[in-house]
Amino acid sequence: MSRKILLMLVAAALAATTTLVAIAQDGGSGNSDRKVVTRVAPVYPELAKRMHIHGVVRVEATVRPNGAVKSTRVLGGNPVLVDAAQEAIAKWKFEAAQSETTQVVQLTFDGD
């Protein structure tokens, strides 16, 4: 019984995140294209592995002038995957710049 409820919640969340991705792609707010100096791969969540969940997570990262990630905000993706994506991107390092910038990062979880 609880597995059915979990699957229904995941399906509802997928429907909601599809809307979020569509909204995120419509708005273009002055993003920068700073190169990534250090990239940390996300840890694939165990629940996602067991449920064979895969997909793309889009995250907006605010990057300090020194290249460290100051904060992250999820723009879209499966709720089971977003925490892993945010945790990984928070550890990334970008090239230095004159001021704080906003980067949109897209991570693909393919289950391999």
Short mmCIF file of N, CA and C in Angstrom, two decimals:
data_model
loop_
_atom_site.label_atom_id
_atom_site.label_comp_id
_atom_site.label_asym_id
_atom_site.label_seq_id
_atom_site.Cartn_x
_atom_site.Cartn_y
_atom_site.Cartn_z
N MET A 1 0.82 -1.20 0.00
CA MET A 1 0.00 0.00 0.00
C MET A 1 0.86 1.26 0.00
N SER A 2 1.90 1.30 0.83
CA SER A 2 2.73 2.50 0.90
C SER A 2 3.52 2.72 -0.38
N ARG A 3 3.84 1.65 -1.09
CA ARG A 3 4.57 1.81 -2.36
C ARG A 3 3.69 2.51 -3.40
N LYS A 4 2.38 2.18 -3.40
CA LYS A 4 1.46 2.84 -4.32
C LYS A 4 1.38 4.33 -4.03
N ILE A 5 1.33 4.67 -2.76
CA ILE A 5 1.26 6.08 -2.37
C ILE A 5 2.53 6.80 -2.79
N LEU A 6 3.68 6.17 -2.57
CA LEU A 6 4.95 6.77 -2.95
C LEU A 6 5.02 7.00 -4.46
N LEU A 7 4.59 6.00 -5.23
CA LEU A 7 4.60 6.15 -6.68
C LEU A 7 3.66 7.27 -7.14
N MET A 8 2.50 7.38 -6.48
CA MET A 8 1.57 8.46 -6.83
C MET A 8 2.17 9.83 -6.51
N LEU A 9 2.87 9.93 -5.38
CA LEU A 9 3.51 11.20 -5.02
C LEU A 9 4.61 11.56 -6.01
N VAL A 10 5.39 10.56 -6.42
CA VAL A 10 6.46 10.82 -7.39
C VAL A 10 5.86 11.26 -8.72
N ALA A 11 4.78 10.61 -9.15
CA ALA A 11 4.13 11.00 -10.41
C ALA A 11 3.59 12.43 -10.33
N ALA A 12 2.99 12.79 -9.21
CA ALA A 12 2.48 14.15 -9.04
C ALA A 12 3.63 15.16 -9.04
N ALA A 13 4.73 14.80 -8.38
CA ALA A 13 5.89 15.70 -8.35
C ALA A 13 6.48 15.87 -9.74
N LEU A 14 6.52 14.79 -10.54
CA LEU A 14 7.03 14.90 -11.91
C LEU A 14 6.18 15.85 -12.73
N ALA A 15 4.87 15.76 -12.57
CA ALA A 15 3.98 16.65 -13.31
C ALA A 15 4.23 18.10 -12.91
N ALA A 16 4.43 18.35 -11.63
CA ALA A 16 4.67 19.70 -11.15
C ALA A 16 6.01 20.24 -11.64
N THR A 17 7.06 19.39 -11.65
CA THR A 17 8.37 19.87 -12.08
C THR A 17 8.43 20.12 -13.58
N THR A 18 7.62 19.43 -14.35
CA THR A 18 7.57 19.70 -15.79
C THR A 18 7.13 21.14 -16.01
N THR A 19 6.18 21.59 -15.23
CA THR A 19 5.72 22.98 -15.31
C THR A 19 6.84 23.93 -14.92
N LEU A 20 7.58 23.60 -13.86
CA LEU A 20 8.67 24.46 -13.42
C LEU A 20 9.74 24.61 -14.49
N VAL A 21 10.09 23.53 -15.17
CA VAL A 21 11.10 23.60 -16.22
C VAL A 21 10.61 24.48 -17.36
N ALA A 22 9.35 24.36 -17.74
CA ALA A 22 8.80 25.18 -18.81
C ALA A 22 8.86 26.65 -18.44
N ILE A 23 8.55 26.98 -17.20
CA ILE A 23 8.60 28.38 -16.74
C ILE A 23 10.03 28.87 -16.75
N ALA A 24 10.98 28.04 -16.28
CA ALA A 24 12.37 28.45 -16.22
C ALA A 24 12.94 28.72 -17.60
N GLN A 25 12.51 27.96 -18.61
CA GLN A 25 13.05 28.15 -19.94
C GLN A 25 12.49 29.41 -20.60
N ASP A 26 11.32 29.86 -20.17
CA ASP A 26 10.73 31.05 -20.77
C ASP A 26 11.45 32.33 -20.34
N GLY A 27 11.89 32.39 -19.09
CA GLY A 27 12.50 33.62 -18.60
C GLY A 27 14.00 33.57 -18.74
N GLY A 28 14.59 34.64 -19.27
CA GLY A 28 16.03 34.69 -19.38
C GLY A 28 16.56 35.89 -18.62
N SER A 29 17.16 35.65 -17.46
CA SER A 29 17.60 36.76 -16.63
C SER A 29 19.11 36.81 -16.58
N GLY A 30 19.74 37.67 -17.33
CA GLY A 30 21.16 37.96 -17.33
C GLY A 30 22.09 36.93 -16.74
N ASN A 31 22.12 35.74 -17.25
CA ASN A 31 23.04 34.73 -16.76
C ASN A 31 24.41 34.94 -17.36
N SER A 32 25.42 34.55 -16.63
CA SER A 32 26.79 34.66 -17.09
C SER A 32 27.25 33.29 -17.59
N ASP A 33 28.37 33.26 -18.26
CA ASP A 33 28.92 32.00 -18.75
C ASP A 33 30.32 31.78 -18.21
N ARG A 34 30.46 31.80 -16.90
CA ARG A 34 31.76 31.54 -16.28
C ARG A 34 32.07 30.06 -16.41
N LYS A 35 33.33 29.77 -16.68
CA LYS A 35 33.75 28.37 -16.83
C LYS A 35 33.88 27.71 -15.46
N VAL A 36 33.57 26.42 -15.44
CA VAL A 36 33.71 25.63 -14.22
C VAL A 36 35.16 25.19 -14.11
N VAL A 37 35.78 25.49 -12.96
CA VAL A 37 37.16 25.10 -12.70
C VAL A 37 37.21 23.74 -12.01
N THR A 38 36.33 23.54 -11.03
CA THR A 38 36.24 22.28 -10.30
C THR A 38 34.79 21.82 -10.30
N ARG A 39 34.57 20.61 -10.82
CA ARG A 39 33.21 20.06 -10.92
C ARG A 39 33.13 18.82 -10.02
N VAL A 40 32.11 18.78 -9.15
CA VAL A 40 31.88 17.63 -8.28
C VAL A 40 30.65 16.90 -8.81
N ALA A 41 30.80 15.60 -9.05
CA ALA A 41 29.68 14.80 -9.56
C ALA A 41 28.68 14.54 -8.43
N PRO A 42 27.39 14.58 -8.75
CA PRO A 42 26.38 14.30 -7.72
C PRO A 42 26.37 12.81 -7.35
N VAL A 43 25.97 12.54 -6.11
CA VAL A 43 25.79 11.16 -5.65
C VAL A 43 24.37 10.76 -6.02
N TYR A 44 24.24 9.68 -6.77
CA TYR A 44 22.93 9.22 -7.21
C TYR A 44 22.16 8.69 -5.99
N PRO A 45 21.02 9.27 -5.65
CA PRO A 45 20.28 8.85 -4.45
C PRO A 45 19.83 7.38 -4.54
N GLU A 46 19.92 6.67 -3.42
CA GLU A 46 19.53 5.26 -3.38
C GLU A 46 18.08 5.06 -3.80
N LEU A 47 17.18 5.95 -3.34
CA LEU A 47 15.77 5.82 -3.71
C LEU A 47 15.60 5.92 -5.22
N ALA A 48 16.34 6.83 -5.84
CA ALA A 48 16.26 6.99 -7.29
C ALA A 48 16.76 5.73 -8.00
N LYS A 49 17.81 5.12 -7.46
CA LYS A 49 18.33 3.88 -8.05
C LYS A 49 17.28 2.78 -7.95
N ARG A 50 16.71 2.61 -6.76
CA ARG A 50 15.73 1.54 -6.56
C ARG A 50 14.49 1.73 -7.42
N MET A 51 14.09 2.99 -7.65
CA MET A 51 12.88 3.26 -8.42
C MET A 51 13.17 3.52 -9.89
N HIS A 52 14.44 3.39 -10.29
CA HIS A 52 14.87 3.61 -11.68
C HIS A 52 14.45 5.00 -12.16
N ILE A 53 14.69 6.00 -11.29
CA ILE A 53 14.36 7.38 -11.63
C ILE A 53 15.58 8.03 -12.28
N HIS A 54 15.36 8.68 -13.39
CA HIS A 54 16.42 9.42 -14.06
C HIS A 54 15.82 10.71 -14.60
N GLY A 55 16.68 11.62 -15.00
CA GLY A 55 16.19 12.87 -15.55
C GLY A 55 17.20 13.99 -15.40
N VAL A 56 16.73 15.18 -15.71
CA VAL A 56 17.57 16.37 -15.69
C VAL A 56 17.13 17.27 -14.55
N VAL A 57 18.10 17.84 -13.85
CA VAL A 57 17.83 18.81 -12.80
C VAL A 57 18.49 20.11 -13.20
N ARG A 58 17.72 21.19 -13.19
CA ARG A 58 18.25 22.53 -13.50
C ARG A 58 18.35 23.32 -12.21
N VAL A 59 19.53 23.89 -11.97
CA VAL A 59 19.80 24.63 -10.75
C VAL A 59 20.42 25.97 -11.10
N GLU A 60 19.93 27.02 -10.46
CA GLU A 60 20.52 28.35 -10.60
C GLU A 60 21.51 28.53 -9.44
N ALA A 61 22.76 28.82 -9.76
CA ALA A 61 23.79 29.01 -8.75
C ALA A 61 24.23 30.47 -8.75
N THR A 62 24.25 31.07 -7.56
CA THR A 62 24.81 32.40 -7.41
C THR A 62 26.27 32.20 -7.05
N VAL A 63 27.17 32.78 -7.85
CA VAL A 63 28.60 32.55 -7.71
C VAL A 63 29.30 33.84 -7.28
N ARG A 64 30.08 33.73 -6.22
CA ARG A 64 30.85 34.88 -5.70
C ARG A 64 31.96 35.25 -6.70
N PRO A 65 32.50 36.46 -6.58
CA PRO A 65 33.59 36.87 -7.48
C PRO A 65 34.79 35.92 -7.45
N ASN A 66 35.06 35.28 -6.29
CA ASN A 66 36.20 34.36 -6.21
C ASN A 66 35.92 32.99 -6.83
N GLY A 67 34.68 32.76 -7.30
CA GLY A 67 34.34 31.52 -7.97
C GLY A 67 33.61 30.50 -7.11
N ALA A 68 33.51 30.76 -5.81
CA ALA A 68 32.79 29.85 -4.92
C ALA A 68 31.28 30.04 -5.07
N VAL A 69 30.54 28.97 -4.93
CA VAL A 69 29.08 29.04 -5.02
C VAL A 69 28.53 29.58 -3.71
N LYS A 70 27.79 30.65 -3.80
CA LYS A 70 27.19 31.29 -2.63
C LYS A 70 25.87 30.63 -2.25
N SER A 71 25.03 30.38 -3.26
CA SER A 71 23.72 29.77 -3.01
C SER A 71 23.22 29.08 -4.26
N THR A 72 22.22 28.21 -4.08
CA THR A 72 21.61 27.51 -5.20
C THR A 72 20.10 27.56 -5.07
N ARG A 73 19.44 27.45 -6.22
CA ARG A 73 17.97 27.44 -6.26
C ARG A 73 17.55 26.50 -7.38
N VAL A 74 16.67 25.56 -7.06
CA VAL A 74 16.22 24.59 -8.04
C VAL A 74 15.25 25.24 -9.01
N LEU A 75 15.49 25.07 -10.30
CA LEU A 75 14.59 25.57 -11.34
C LEU A 75 13.67 24.49 -11.86
N GLY A 76 14.09 23.24 -11.75
CA GLY A 76 13.26 22.14 -12.21
C GLY A 76 13.98 20.82 -12.09
N GLY A 77 13.20 19.77 -12.00
CA GLY A 77 13.76 18.43 -11.92
C GLY A 77 12.98 17.57 -10.96
N ASN A 78 13.27 16.29 -10.99
CA ASN A 78 12.59 15.34 -10.12
C ASN A 78 12.97 15.62 -8.67
N PRO A 79 11.99 15.72 -7.77
CA PRO A 79 12.27 16.00 -6.36
C PRO A 79 13.19 14.97 -5.70
N VAL A 80 13.22 13.76 -6.20
CA VAL A 80 14.09 12.73 -5.63
C VAL A 80 15.55 13.03 -5.98
N LEU A 81 15.79 13.79 -7.04
CA LEU A 81 17.15 14.06 -7.51
C LEU A 81 17.68 15.44 -7.13
N VAL A 82 16.81 16.38 -6.80
CA VAL A 82 17.24 17.77 -6.65
C VAL A 82 18.23 18.00 -5.50
N ASP A 83 18.05 17.31 -4.38
CA ASP A 83 18.98 17.51 -3.26
C ASP A 83 20.41 17.11 -3.64
N ALA A 84 20.54 15.99 -4.33
CA ALA A 84 21.87 15.52 -4.75
C ALA A 84 22.50 16.53 -5.71
N ALA A 85 21.69 17.08 -6.61
CA ALA A 85 22.21 18.07 -7.57
C ALA A 85 22.67 19.33 -6.84
N GLN A 86 21.84 19.83 -5.92
CA GLN A 86 22.21 21.05 -5.18
C GLN A 86 23.47 20.84 -4.35
N GLU A 87 23.57 19.69 -3.68
CA GLU A 87 24.75 19.42 -2.86
C GLU A 87 26.02 19.38 -3.70
N ALA A 88 25.95 18.80 -4.88
CA ALA A 88 27.12 18.71 -5.75
C ALA A 88 27.51 20.10 -6.26
N ILE A 89 26.54 20.84 -6.77
CA ILE A 89 26.82 22.16 -7.35
C ILE A 89 27.35 23.14 -6.30
N ALA A 90 26.90 23.00 -5.07
CA ALA A 90 27.39 23.86 -3.99
C ALA A 90 28.90 23.71 -3.78
N LYS A 91 29.47 22.58 -4.21
CA LYS A 91 30.91 22.31 -4.07
C LYS A 91 31.71 22.71 -5.30
N TRP A 92 31.03 23.13 -6.37
CA TRP A 92 31.73 23.51 -7.59
C TRP A 92 32.51 24.80 -7.38
N LYS A 93 33.51 24.99 -8.22
CA LYS A 93 34.31 26.22 -8.21
C LYS A 93 34.34 26.74 -9.65
N PHE A 94 34.02 28.03 -9.82
CA PHE A 94 34.03 28.66 -11.13
C PHE A 94 35.23 29.58 -11.24
N GLU A 95 35.54 30.01 -12.46
CA GLU A 95 36.65 30.95 -12.64
C GLU A 95 36.27 32.28 -11.98
N ALA A 96 37.30 33.02 -11.57
CA ALA A 96 37.10 34.30 -10.90
C ALA A 96 36.51 35.33 -11.87
N ALA A 97 35.78 36.29 -11.32
CA ALA A 97 35.18 37.35 -12.13
C ALA A 97 35.17 38.64 -11.31
N GLN A 98 34.79 39.73 -11.94
CA GLN A 98 34.77 41.04 -11.27
C GLN A 98 33.65 41.14 -10.24
N SER A 99 32.54 40.45 -10.49
CA SER A 99 31.40 40.57 -9.59
C SER A 99 30.67 39.24 -9.45
N GLU A 100 29.69 39.23 -8.58
CA GLU A 100 28.86 38.05 -8.38
C GLU A 100 28.02 37.81 -9.64
N THR A 101 27.88 36.54 -10.01
CA THR A 101 27.09 36.21 -11.21
C THR A 101 26.10 35.09 -10.88
N THR A 102 25.21 34.87 -11.82
CA THR A 102 24.24 33.78 -11.71
C THR A 102 24.49 32.81 -12.86
N GLN A 103 24.62 31.54 -12.52
CA GLN A 103 24.85 30.49 -13.51
C GLN A 103 23.68 29.51 -13.47
N VAL A 104 23.21 29.08 -14.61
CA VAL A 104 22.21 28.01 -14.65
C VAL A 104 22.94 26.74 -15.05
N VAL A 105 22.84 25.74 -14.17
CA VAL A 105 23.54 24.47 -14.37
C VAL A 105 22.50 23.37 -14.58
N GLN A 106 22.78 22.49 -15.49
CA GLN A 106 21.89 21.38 -15.78
C GLN A 106 22.66 20.08 -15.56
N LEU A 107 22.16 19.24 -14.66
CA LEU A 107 22.78 17.94 -14.40
C LEU A 107 21.85 16.84 -14.85
N THR A 108 22.42 15.82 -15.52
CA THR A 108 21.62 14.70 -16.01
C THR A 108 21.91 13.48 -15.15
N PHE A 109 20.87 12.89 -14.61
CA PHE A 109 20.95 11.64 -13.87
C PHE A 109 20.42 10.56 -14.78
N ASP A 110 21.30 9.63 -15.21
CA ASP A 110 20.86 8.62 -16.16
C ASP A 110 20.85 7.21 -15.59
N GLY A 111 21.24 7.04 -14.35
CA GLY A 111 21.14 5.73 -13.71
C GLY A 111 22.22 4.76 -14.05
N ASP A 112 23.26 5.18 -14.75
CA ASP A 112 24.35 4.26 -15.10
C ASP A 112 25.30 4.08 -13.95
#
